[in-house]
CSV table of C-alpha atoms in Angstrom, one decimal:
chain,number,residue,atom,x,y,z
N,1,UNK,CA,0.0,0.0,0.0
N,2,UNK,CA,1.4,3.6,-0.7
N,3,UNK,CA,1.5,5.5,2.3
N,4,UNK,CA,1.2,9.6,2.1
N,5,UNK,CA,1.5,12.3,4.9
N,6,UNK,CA,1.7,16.2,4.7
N,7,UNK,CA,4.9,17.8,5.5
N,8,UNK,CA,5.4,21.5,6.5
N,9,UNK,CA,6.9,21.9,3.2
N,10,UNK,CA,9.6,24.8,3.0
N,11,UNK,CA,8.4,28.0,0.6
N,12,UNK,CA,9.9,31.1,-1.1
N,13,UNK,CA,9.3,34.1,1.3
N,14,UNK,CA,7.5,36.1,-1.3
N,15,UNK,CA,8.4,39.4,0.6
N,16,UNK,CA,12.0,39.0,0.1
N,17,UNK,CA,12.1,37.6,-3.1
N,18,UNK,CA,9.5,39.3,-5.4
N,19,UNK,CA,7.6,37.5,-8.2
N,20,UNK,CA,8.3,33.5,-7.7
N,21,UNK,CA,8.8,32.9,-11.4
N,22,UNK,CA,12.3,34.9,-11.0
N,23,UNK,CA,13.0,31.6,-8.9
N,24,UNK,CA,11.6,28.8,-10.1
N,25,UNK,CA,13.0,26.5,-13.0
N,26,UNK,CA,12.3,22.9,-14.6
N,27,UNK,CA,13.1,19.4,-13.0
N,28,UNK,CA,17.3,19.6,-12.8
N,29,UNK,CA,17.8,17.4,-15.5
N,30,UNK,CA,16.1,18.9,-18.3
N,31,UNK,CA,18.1,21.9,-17.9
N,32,UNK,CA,20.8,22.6,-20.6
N,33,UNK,CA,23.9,24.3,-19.6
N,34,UNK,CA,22.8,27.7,-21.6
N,35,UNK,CA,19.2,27.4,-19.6
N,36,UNK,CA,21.5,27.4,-16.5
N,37,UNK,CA,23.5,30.5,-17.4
N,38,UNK,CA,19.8,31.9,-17.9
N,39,UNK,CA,18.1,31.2,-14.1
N,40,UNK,CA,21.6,32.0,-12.8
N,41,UNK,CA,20.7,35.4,-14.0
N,42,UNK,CA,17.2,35.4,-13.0
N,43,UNK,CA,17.8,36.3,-9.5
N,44,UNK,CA,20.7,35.7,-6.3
N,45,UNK,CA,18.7,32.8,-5.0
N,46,UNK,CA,17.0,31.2,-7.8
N,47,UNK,CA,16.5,27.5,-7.3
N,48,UNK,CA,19.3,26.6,-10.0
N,49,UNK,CA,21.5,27.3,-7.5
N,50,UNK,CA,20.6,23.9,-5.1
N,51,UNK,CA,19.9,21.9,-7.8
N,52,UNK,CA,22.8,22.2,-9.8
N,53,UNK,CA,25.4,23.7,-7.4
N,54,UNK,CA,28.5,25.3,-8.3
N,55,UNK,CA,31.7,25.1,-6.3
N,56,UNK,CA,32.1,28.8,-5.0
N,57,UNK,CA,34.7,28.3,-2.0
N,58,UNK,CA,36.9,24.6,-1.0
N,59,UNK,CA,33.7,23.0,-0.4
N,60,UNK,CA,32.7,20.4,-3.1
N,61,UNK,CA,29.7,21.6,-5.4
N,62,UNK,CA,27.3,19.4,-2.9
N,63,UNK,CA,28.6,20.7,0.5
N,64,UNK,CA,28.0,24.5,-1.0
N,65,UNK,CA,24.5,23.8,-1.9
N,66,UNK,CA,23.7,22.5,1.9
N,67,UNK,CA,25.6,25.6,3.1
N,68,UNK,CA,23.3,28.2,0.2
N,69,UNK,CA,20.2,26.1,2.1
N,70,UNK,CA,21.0,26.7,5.3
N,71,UNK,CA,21.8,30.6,4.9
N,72,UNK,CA,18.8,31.0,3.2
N,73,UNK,CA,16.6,29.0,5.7
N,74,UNK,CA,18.6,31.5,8.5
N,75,UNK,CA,18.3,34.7,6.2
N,76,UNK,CA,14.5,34.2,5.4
N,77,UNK,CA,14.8,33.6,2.0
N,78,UNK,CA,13.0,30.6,2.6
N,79,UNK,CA,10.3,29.9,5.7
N,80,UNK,CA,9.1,26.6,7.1
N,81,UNK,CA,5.4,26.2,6.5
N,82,UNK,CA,3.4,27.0,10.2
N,83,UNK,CA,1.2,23.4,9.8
N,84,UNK,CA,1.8,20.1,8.1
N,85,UNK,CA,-0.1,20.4,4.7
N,86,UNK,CA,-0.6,18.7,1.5
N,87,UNK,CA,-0.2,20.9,-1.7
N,88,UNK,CA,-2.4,21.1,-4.6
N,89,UNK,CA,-1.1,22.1,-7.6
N,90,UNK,CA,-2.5,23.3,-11.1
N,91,UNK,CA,-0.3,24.0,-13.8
N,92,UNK,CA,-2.0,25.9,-17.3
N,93,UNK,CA,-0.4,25.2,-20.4
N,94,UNK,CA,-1.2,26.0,-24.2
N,95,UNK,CA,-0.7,22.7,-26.2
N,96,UNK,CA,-1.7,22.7,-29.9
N,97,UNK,CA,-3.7,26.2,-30.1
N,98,UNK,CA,-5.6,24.9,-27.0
N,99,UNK,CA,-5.3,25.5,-23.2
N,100,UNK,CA,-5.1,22.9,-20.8
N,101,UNK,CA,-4.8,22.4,-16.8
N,102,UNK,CA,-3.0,19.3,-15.0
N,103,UNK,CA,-4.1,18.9,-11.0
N,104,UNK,CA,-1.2,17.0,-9.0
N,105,UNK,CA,-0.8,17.3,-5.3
N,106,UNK,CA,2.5,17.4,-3.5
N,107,UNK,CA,2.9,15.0,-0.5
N,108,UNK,CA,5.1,12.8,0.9
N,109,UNK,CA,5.5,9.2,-0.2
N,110,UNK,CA,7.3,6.2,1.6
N,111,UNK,CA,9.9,5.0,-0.3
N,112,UNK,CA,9.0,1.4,-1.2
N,113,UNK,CA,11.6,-1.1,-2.9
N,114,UNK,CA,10.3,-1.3,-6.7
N,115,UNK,CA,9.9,-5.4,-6.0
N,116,UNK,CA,6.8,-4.6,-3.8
N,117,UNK,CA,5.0,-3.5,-7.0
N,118,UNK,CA,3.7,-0.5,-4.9
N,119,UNK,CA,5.6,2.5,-6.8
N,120,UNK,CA,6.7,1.4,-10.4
N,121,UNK,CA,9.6,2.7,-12.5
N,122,UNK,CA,9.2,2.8,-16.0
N,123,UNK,CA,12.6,3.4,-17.6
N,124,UNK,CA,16.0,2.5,-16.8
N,125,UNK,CA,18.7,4.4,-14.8
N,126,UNK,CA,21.9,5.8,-15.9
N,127,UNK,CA,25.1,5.3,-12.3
N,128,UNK,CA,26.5,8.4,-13.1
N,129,UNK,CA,23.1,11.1,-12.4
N,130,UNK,CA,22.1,8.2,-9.6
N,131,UNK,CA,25.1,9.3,-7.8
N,132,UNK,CA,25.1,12.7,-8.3
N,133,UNK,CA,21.7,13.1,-7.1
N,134,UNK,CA,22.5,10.7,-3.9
N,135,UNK,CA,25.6,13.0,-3.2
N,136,UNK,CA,23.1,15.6,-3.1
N,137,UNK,CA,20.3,14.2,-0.7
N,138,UNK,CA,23.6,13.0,1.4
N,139,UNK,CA,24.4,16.6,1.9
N,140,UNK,CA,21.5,18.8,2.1
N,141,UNK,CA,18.9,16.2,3.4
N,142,UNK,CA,16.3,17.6,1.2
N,143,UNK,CA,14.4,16.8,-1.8
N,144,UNK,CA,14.3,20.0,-4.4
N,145,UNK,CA,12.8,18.2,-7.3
N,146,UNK,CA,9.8,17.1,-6.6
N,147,UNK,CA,9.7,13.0,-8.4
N,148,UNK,CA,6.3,13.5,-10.5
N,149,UNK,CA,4.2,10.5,-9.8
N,150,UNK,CA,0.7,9.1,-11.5
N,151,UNK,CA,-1.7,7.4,-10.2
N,152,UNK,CA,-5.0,5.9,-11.3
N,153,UNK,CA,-8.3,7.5,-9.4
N,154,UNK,CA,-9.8,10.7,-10.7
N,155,UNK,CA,-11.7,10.9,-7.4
N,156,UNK,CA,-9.0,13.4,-5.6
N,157,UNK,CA,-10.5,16.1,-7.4
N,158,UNK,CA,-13.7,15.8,-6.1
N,159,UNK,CA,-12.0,15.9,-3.0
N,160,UNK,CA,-9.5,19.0,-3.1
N,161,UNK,CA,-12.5,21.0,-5.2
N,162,UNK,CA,-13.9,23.3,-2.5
N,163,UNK,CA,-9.8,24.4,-1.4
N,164,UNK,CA,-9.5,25.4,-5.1
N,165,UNK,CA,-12.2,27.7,-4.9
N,166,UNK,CA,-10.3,29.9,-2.8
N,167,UNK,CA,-7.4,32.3,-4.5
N,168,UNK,CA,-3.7,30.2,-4.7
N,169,UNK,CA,-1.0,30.6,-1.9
N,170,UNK,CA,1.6,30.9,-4.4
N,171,UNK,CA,1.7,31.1,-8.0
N,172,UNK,CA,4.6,31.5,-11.2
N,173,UNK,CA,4.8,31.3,-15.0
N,174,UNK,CA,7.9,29.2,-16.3
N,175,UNK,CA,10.0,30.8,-19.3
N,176,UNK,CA,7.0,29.0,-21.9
N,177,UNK,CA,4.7,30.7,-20.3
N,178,UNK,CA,3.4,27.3,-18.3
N,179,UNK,CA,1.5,29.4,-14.9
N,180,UNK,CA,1.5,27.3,-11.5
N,181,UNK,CA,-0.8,28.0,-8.6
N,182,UNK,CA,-0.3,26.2,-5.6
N,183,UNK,CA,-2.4,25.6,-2.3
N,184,UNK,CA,-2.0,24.8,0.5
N,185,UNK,CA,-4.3,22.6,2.6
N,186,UNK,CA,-3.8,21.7,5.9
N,187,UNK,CA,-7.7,20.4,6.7
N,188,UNK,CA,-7.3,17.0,8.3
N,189,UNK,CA,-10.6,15.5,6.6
N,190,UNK,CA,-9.2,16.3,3.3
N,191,UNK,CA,-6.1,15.3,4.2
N,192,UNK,CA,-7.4,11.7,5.4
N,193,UNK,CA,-9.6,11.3,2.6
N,194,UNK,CA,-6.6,11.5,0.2
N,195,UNK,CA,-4.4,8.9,2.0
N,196,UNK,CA,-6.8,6.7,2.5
N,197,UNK,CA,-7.9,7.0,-1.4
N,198,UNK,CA,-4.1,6.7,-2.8
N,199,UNK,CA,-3.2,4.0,-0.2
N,200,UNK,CA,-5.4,0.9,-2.8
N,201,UNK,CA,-3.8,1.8,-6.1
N,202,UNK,CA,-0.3,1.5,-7.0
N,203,UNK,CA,2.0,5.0,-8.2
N,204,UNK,CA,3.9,4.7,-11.2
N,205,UNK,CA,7.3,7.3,-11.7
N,206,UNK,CA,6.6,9.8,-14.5
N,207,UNK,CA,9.7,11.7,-13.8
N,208,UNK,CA,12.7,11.4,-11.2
N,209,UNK,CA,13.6,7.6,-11.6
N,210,UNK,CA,17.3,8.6,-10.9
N,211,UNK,CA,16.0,11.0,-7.5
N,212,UNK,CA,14.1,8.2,-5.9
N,213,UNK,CA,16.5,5.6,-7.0
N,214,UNK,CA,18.7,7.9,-5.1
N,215,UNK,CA,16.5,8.2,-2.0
N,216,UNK,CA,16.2,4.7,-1.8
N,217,UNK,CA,19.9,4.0,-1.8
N,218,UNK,CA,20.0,7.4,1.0
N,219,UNK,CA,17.4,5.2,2.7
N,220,UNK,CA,19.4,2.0,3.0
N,221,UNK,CA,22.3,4.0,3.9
N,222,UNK,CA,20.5,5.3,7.0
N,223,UNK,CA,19.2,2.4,8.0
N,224,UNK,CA,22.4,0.8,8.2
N,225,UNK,CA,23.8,4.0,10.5
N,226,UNK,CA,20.5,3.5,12.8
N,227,UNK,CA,20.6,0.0,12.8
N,228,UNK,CA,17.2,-0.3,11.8
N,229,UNK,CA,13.8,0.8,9.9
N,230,UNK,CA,11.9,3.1,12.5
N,231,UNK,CA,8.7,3.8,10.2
N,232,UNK,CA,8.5,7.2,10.6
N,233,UNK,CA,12.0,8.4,9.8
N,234,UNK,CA,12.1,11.3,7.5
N,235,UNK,CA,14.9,9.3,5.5
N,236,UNK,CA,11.9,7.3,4.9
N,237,UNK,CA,9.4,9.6,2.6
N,238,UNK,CA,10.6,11.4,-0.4
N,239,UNK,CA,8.7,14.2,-1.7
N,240,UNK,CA,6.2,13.6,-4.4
N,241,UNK,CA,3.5,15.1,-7.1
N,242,UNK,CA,0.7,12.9,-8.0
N,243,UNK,CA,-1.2,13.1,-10.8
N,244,UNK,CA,-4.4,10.9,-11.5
N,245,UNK,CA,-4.1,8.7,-15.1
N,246,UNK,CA,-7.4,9.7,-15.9
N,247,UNK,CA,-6.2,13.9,-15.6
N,248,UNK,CA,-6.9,15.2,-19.4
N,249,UNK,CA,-3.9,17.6,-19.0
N,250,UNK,CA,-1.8,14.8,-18.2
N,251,UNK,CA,0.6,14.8,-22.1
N,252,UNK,CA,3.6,13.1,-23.4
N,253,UNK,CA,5.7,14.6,-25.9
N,254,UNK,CA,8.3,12.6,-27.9
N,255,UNK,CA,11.8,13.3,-27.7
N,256,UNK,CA,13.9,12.6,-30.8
N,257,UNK,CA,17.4,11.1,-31.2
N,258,UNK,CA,20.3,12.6,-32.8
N,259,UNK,CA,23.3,9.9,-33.6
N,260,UNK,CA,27.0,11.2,-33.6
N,261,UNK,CA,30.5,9.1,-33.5
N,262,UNK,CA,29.4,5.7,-35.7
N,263,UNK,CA,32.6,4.6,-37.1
N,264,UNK,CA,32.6,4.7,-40.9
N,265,UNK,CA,29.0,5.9,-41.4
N,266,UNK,CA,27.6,6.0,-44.9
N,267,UNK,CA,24.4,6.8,-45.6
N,268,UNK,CA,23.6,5.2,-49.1
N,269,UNK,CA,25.0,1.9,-47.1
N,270,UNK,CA,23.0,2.8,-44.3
N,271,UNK,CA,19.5,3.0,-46.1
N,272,UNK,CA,19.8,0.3,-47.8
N,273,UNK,CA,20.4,-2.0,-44.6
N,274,UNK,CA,17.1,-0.4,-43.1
N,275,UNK,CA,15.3,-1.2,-45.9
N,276,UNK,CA,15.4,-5.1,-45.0
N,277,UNK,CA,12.9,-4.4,-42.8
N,278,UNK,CA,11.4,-1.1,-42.8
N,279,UNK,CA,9.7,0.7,-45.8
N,280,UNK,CA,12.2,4.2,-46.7
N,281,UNK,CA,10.4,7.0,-48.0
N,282,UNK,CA,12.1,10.3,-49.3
N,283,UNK,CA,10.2,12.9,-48.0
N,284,UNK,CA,10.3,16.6,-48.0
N,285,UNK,CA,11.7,18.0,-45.0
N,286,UNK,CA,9.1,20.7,-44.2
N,287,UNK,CA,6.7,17.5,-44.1
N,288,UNK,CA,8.5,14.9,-42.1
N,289,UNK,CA,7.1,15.4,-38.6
N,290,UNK,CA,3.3,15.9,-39.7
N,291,UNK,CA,3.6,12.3,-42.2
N,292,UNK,CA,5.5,10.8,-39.6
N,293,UNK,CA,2.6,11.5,-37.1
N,294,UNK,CA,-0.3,10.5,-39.1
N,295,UNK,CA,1.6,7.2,-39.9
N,296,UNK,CA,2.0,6.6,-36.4
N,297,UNK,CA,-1.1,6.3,-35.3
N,298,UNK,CA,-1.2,2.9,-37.1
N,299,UNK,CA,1.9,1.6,-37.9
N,300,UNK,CA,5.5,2.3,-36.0
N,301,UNK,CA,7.2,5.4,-38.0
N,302,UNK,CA,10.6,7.1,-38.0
N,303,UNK,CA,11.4,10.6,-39.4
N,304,UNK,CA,15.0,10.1,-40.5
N,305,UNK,CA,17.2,13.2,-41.5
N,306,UNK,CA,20.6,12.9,-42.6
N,307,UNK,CA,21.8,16.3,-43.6
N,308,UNK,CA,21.3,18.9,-46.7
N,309,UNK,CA,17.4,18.3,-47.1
N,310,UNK,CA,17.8,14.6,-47.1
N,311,UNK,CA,14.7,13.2,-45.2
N,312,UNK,CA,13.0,10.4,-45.0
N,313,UNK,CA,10.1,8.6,-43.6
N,314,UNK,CA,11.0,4.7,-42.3
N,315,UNK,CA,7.8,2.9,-41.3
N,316,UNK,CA,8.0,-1.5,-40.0
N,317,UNK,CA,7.0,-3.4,-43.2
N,318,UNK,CA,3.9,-5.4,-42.2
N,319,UNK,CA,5.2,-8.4,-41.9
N,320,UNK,CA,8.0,-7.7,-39.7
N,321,UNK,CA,7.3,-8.7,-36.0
N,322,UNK,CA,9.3,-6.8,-33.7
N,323,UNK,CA,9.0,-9.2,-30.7
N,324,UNK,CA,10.6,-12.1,-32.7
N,325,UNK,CA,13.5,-10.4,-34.0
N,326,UNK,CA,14.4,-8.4,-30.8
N,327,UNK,CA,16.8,-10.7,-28.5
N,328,UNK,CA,16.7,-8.9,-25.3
N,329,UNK,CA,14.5,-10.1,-22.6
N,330,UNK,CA,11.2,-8.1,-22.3
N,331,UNK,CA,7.0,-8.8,-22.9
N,332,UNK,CA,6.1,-8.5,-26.6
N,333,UNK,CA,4.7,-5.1,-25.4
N,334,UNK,CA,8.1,-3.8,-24.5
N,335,UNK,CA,9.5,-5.1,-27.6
N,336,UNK,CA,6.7,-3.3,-29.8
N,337,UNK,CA,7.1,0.1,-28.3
N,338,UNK,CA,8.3,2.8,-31.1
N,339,UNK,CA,11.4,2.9,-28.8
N,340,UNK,CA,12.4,-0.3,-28.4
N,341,UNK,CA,12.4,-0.6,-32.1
N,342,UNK,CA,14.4,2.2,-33.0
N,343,UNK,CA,17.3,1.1,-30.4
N,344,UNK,CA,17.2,-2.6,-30.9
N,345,UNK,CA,16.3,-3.0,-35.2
N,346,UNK,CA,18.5,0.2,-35.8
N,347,UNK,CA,20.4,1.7,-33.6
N,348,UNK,CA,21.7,-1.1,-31.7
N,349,UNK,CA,21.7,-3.9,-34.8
N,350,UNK,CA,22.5,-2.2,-37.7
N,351,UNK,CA,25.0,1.1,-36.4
N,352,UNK,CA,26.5,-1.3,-33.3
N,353,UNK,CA,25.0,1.4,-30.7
N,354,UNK,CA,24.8,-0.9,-27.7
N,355,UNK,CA,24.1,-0.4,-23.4
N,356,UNK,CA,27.5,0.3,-23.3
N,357,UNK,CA,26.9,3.6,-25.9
N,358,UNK,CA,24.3,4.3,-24.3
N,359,UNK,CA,25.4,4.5,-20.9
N,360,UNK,CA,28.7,6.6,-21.5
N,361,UNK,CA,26.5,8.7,-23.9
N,362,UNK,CA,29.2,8.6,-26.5
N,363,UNK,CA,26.4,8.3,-29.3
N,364,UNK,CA,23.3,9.5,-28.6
N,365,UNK,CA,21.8,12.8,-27.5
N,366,UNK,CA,18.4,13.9,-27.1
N,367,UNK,CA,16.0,16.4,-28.1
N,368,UNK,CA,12.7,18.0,-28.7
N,369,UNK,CA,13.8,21.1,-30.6
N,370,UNK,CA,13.2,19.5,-34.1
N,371,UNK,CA,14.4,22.1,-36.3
N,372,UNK,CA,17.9,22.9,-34.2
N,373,UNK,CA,18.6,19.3,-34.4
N,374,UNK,CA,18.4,19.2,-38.4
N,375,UNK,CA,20.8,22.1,-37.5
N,376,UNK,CA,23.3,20.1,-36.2
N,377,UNK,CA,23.1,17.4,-39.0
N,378,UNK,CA,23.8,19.8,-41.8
N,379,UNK,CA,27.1,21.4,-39.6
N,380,UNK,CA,27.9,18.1,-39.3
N,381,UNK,CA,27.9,18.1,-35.7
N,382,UNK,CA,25.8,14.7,-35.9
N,383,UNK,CA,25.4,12.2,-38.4
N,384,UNK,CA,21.7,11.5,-37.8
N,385,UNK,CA,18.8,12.9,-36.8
N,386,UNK,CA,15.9,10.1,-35.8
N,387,UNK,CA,12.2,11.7,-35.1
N,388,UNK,CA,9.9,9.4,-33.1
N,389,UNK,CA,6.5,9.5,-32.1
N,390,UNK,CA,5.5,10.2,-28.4
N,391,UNK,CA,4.8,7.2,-26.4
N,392,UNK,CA,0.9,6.7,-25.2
N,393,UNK,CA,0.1,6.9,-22.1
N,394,UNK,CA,-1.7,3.5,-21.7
N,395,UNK,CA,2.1,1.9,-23.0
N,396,UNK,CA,3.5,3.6,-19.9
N,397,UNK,CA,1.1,2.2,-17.8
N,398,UNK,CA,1.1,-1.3,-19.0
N,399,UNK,CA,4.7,-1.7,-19.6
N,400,UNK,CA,5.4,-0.3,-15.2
N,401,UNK,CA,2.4,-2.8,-14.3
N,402,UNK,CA,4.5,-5.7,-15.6
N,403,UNK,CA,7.5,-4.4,-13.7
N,404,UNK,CA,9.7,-4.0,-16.8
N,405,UNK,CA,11.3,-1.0,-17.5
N,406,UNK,CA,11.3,1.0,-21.1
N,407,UNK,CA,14.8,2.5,-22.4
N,408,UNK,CA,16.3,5.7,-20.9
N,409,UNK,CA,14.1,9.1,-22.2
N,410,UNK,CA,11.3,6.9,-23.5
N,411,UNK,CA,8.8,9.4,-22.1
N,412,UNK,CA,8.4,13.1,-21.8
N,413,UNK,CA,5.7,14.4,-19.7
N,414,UNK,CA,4.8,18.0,-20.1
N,415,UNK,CA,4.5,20.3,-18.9
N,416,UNK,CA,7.1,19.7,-16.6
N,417,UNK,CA,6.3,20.5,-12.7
N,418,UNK,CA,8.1,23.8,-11.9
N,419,UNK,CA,11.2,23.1,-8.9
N,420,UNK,CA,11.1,25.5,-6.1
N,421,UNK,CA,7.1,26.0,-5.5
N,422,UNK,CA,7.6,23.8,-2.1
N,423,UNK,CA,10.8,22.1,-1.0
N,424,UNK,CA,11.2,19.3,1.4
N,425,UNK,CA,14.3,19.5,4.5
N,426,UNK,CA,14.4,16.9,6.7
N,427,UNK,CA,13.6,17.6,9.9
C-alpha cells in the first residue's frame, strides 16, 4: 500500500524575493547548460543554485549547496510552512492552439523497494546522475525536485474541489509561459480522505527515476547508521506530485534522437540496410514530422534526417514482428514500443550502438527542438537525426504494471512541474 503524509513543506518568502517565477526552474535534469547560465541570471537565489550547485569556495559543489540552504533557511529567503499540509497544484499550459490544466498534489510518499510493486519505475537508470543526485540528498537532506508520480483514481479532485475555490498561496509562470498555482491545505478531513484513497492503487514514476533511486539507496544508507527501519524516519518519505491517469492535462511529448561518432558511417549503405525491414520514404523535409505522425497512429514510424534536405520517412513493413527479432529479454509489449524498435532494429543492430553507448553517452543525445537538431546534422555536428512518435500513455502504464522498464528518455511528460514552489528539508 502507498503511504502519504503532509509535511510542512519549505516555501519562497515572497516578501523578500518578489515574483516567484524569477525563482523557479524545470526538474534539474532537463536543464541545458545555456538554460542554467539563464536562471543563474534570473535572481541571487534562484532555485538553480541547489539543484545544480556550483563550487564557489573549497567545499565540493554538494557541501556549498547545503551551506546556500542553510543561509537561506537562516536569512528568510526561505520559511518553514506553520502546519503540516498537503499541496495542490494546477499548472496551465497552451498545447496545440488549446489550453489545458493538469491537477497534481504534493505529498510525501514512503519510499518502497520497486519489487513490492507499490511504486513502479518505467525506464531504466543511468550510475553516473544516480550518484550525483544521492551525493546531493547526502548533503543537504532535502528533496528540491519534486519525483512526479501518477496514479490511477480521478476521485482526488472531487475531494481538493472546495480548497480550489479559494485564490492560490503561491503562483509562477515558467519561461514558456506554463503558470502554476499552488495551495496549501492543511484540513485534516481532506487530508485523510486522500491517503486513504491513494493507499489501494499503485504510483507509477513519471519523472525522477534517478532521485528516488537515489533516496532509496539514501534510505538503505540510514538504515544501516541506525541499525534499523523506524517507520516514521524522515529518510523514509521522499517528496512527491501525484497526478491521476485519468487527468486530461496529463501529455507526453516525444523526444527525438540525434546519432554522432558511428565509425565509418555512410548513408547510401546505411538506407539500404534499413530497408530489409522497414519501408524508406524520401520525403520533404518541411513535411517529415506531420507524415510521420499520421503514420504513427497505425503503424510504427521514424522521421529520418541525414543532412542537406535529405529526409526520409522509415515505417515497420507489415510483416516484420518486432518481438521475434528483438533478442533482449522483455514482454512483446516492450519489444513493440516505437522505442524499443528504434534502439534494438536500428540503432543497436544495424549502427552497433549498444548499453554500453548508451550508458557513456558517447552516441546519442536527445532532443525535442526538431528544427535545431536538423541544424546540427547539416554542420555536421551529428550524423543523424531520428524523429519518433511520443509514447501513449496507456504503453506507460502497461509496460510499469509488468515491472519491466522501457529505455532511458522513453517518455516526456509535459509540462514539466516547476522546482522551487515547495521544498522538502528533513527535519
Amino acid at each position: 500500500m502507498a503511504l502519504i503524509k503532509p509535511f510542512n513543506g519549505i516555501r519562497y518568502n515572497q516578501a523578500k524575493v518578489g515574483d516567484l517565477s524569477a525563482v523557479v526552474t524545470p526538474p534539474y535534469d532537463v536543464i541545458s547548460p545555456e538554460e542554467e547560465e539563464f536562471y543563474l541570471q534570473q535572481h541571487p537565489n534562484n532555485i538553480v543554485r541547489l539543484i545544480l550547485p556550483r563550487k564557489k569556495s573549497s567545499a565540493d559543489n554538494y557541501s556549498h549547496a547545503a551551506e546556500l540552504l542553510r543561509s537561506w533557511l537562516n536569512s528568510g529567503v526561505l520559511i518553514r510552512e506553520e502546519k503540516p499540509c498537503i499541496y495542490a497544484c494546477i499548472q496551465e499550459f497552451e498545447l496545440d492552439g488549446k489550453t489545458r490544466q493538469r491537477l497534481g498534489i504534493t505529498c510525501l510518499v514512503r519510499l518502497e523497494d520497486f519489487e513490492s510493486k507499490t511504486i513502479l519505475p518505467h525506464e531504466n537508470i543511468l550510475t553516473k546522475p544516480l550518484e550525483d543526485r544521492l551525493n546531493l540528498i547526502r548533503a543537504t537532506r532535502a528533496n528540491f525536485d519534486s519525483i512526479f508520480g501518477l496514479h490511477s483514481d480521478g476521485y482526488i479532485g472531487e475531494i481538493l474541489k472546495p480548497f480550489l475555490a479559494r485564490p492560490p498561496d503561491a503562483s509562477a509562470r515558467d519561461k514558456d509561459g506554463v503558470k502554476c498555482d499552488l495551495y496549501c491545505i492543511s484540513d485534516h478531513g481532506a487530508i485523510m480522505a486522500i491517503s486513504e484513497t491513494l493507499a489501494q492503487k499503485p504510483i507509477l514514476i513519471a519523472d525522477g527515476h534517478h532521485r528516488y533511486s537515489a533516496a532509496l539507496a539514501y534510505r538503505n544508507e540510514m538504515r544501516t547508521t541506525y541499525g534499523g527501519c523506524a517507520s516514521d524516519a524522515p529518510y523514509e518519505f521522499i517528496m512527491m506530485t501525484l497526478v491521476s491517469l485519468e487527468d486530461k492535462g496529463l501529455v507526453i511529448l516525444p523526444t527525438h534522437r540525434l546519432v554522432r561518432n558511428v565509425k565509418d558511417f555512410n548513408p547510401e549503405s546505411f538506407l539500404s540496410q534499413l530497408s530489409e525491414l522497414f519501408e524508406v520514404t524520401k520525403t520533404p523535409t518541411k513535411e517529415l514530422e506531420q507524415t510521420v505522425s499520421i503514420i504513427g497512429k497505425n503503424r510504427t514510424a521514424f522521421g529520418l534526417y541525414l543532412g542537406n534536405a535529405n529526409s526520409y520517412v522509415i515505417r515497420i513493413k507489415p510483416d516484420v514482428r518486432p518481438e521475434k527479432l528483438i533478442q533482449s529479454p522483455g514482454s512483446d509489449a516492450l519489444k513493440r514500443l516505437d522505442v524499443s524498435i528504434l534502439h534494438s532494429l536500428i540503432l543497436e543492430k544495424i549502427l552497433g550502438i549498444g548499453n554500453q553507448q548508451f550508458a557513456a553517452g558517447t552516441n546519442v543525445s536527445y532532443t525535442r527542438d526538431i528544427p535545431n537538431a536538423m541544424r546540427l546534422v547539416d554542420k555536421g555536428e551529428y550524423q543523424a537525426f531520428f524523429l519518433i512518435n511520443p509514447t501513449k500513455v496507456e504503453e506507460v502504464k502497461e509496460i510499469a504494471s509488468t515491472g519491466e522498464r522501457m529505455p532511458q528518455k522513453s517518455t516526456f511528460f509535459y509540462p514539466k512541474l516547476l522546482t522551487g514552489m515547495v521544498l522538502r528539508v528533513m527535519e
